[in-house]
Short mmCIF file of C-alpha atoms in Angstrom, two decimals:
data_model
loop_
_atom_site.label_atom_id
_atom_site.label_comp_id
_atom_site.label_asym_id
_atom_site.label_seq_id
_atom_site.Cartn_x
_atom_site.Cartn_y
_atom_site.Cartn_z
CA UNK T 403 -41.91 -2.94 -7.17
CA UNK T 404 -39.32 -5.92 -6.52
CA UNK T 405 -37.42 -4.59 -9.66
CA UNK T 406 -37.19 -1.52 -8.03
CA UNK T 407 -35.89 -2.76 -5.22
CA UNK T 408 -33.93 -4.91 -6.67
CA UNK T 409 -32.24 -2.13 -8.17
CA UNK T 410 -32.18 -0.09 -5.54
CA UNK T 411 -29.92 -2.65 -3.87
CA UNK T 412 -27.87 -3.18 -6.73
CA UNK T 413 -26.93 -0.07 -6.41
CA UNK T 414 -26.36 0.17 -2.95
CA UNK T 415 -23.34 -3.21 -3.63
CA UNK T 416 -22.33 -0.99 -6.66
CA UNK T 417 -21.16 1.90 -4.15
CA UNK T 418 -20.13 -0.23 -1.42
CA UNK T 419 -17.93 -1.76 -4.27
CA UNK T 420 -16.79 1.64 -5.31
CA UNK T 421 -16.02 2.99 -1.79
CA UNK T 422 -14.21 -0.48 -0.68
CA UNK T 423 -12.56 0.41 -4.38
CA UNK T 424 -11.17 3.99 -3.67
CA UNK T 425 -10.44 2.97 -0.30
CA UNK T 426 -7.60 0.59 -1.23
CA UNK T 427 -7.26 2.59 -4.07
CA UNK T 428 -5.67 5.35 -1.98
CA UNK T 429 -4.30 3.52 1.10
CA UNK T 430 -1.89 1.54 -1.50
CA UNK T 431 -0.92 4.92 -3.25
CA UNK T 432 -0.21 6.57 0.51
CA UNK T 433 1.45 3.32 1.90
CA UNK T 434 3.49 3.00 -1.57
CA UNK T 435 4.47 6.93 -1.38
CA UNK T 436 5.34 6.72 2.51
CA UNK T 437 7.30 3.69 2.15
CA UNK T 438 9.52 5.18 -0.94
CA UNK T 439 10.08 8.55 1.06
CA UNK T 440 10.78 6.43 4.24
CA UNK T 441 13.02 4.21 2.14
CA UNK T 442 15.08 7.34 0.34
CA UNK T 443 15.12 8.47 4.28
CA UNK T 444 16.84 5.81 5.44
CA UNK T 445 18.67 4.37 2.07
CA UNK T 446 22.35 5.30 3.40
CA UNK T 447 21.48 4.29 6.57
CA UNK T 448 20.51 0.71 5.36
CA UNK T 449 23.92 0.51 2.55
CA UNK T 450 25.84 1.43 5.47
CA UNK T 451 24.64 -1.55 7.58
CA UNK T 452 24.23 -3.88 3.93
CA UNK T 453 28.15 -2.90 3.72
CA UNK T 454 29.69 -3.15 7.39
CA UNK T 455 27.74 -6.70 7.55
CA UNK T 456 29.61 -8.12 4.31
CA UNK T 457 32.93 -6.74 5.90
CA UNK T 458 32.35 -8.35 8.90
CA UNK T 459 31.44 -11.25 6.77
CA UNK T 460 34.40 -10.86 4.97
CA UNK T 461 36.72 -11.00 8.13
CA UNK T 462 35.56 -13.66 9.85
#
């Protein structure tokens, strides 16, 4: 009977595992796909600011 349960519970981590697993799983692939479609969004937008900063570095 304990090995049963015993099992039983095992089982029960096993899947907890395995959901916490797939959870991060897919929140890293979505954050890691949002962030590189965000990024090719606003890519010019950020050279644009990378390059008027170094001329204003430049200048001063």
């Amino acid at each position: 009977m304990s090995c049963a349960l015993l099992d039983s519970v095992t089982d029960t981590f096993f899947f907890i595992e395995y959901f916490f697993f797939l959870l991060f799983a897919s929140s890293t692939i979505f954050l890691s796909s949002f962030l590189s479609i965000w990024l090719r969004s606003k890519k010019w937008f950020i050279l644009f600011i990378v390059f008027t900063d170094l001329a204003n570095n430049t200048n001063s």
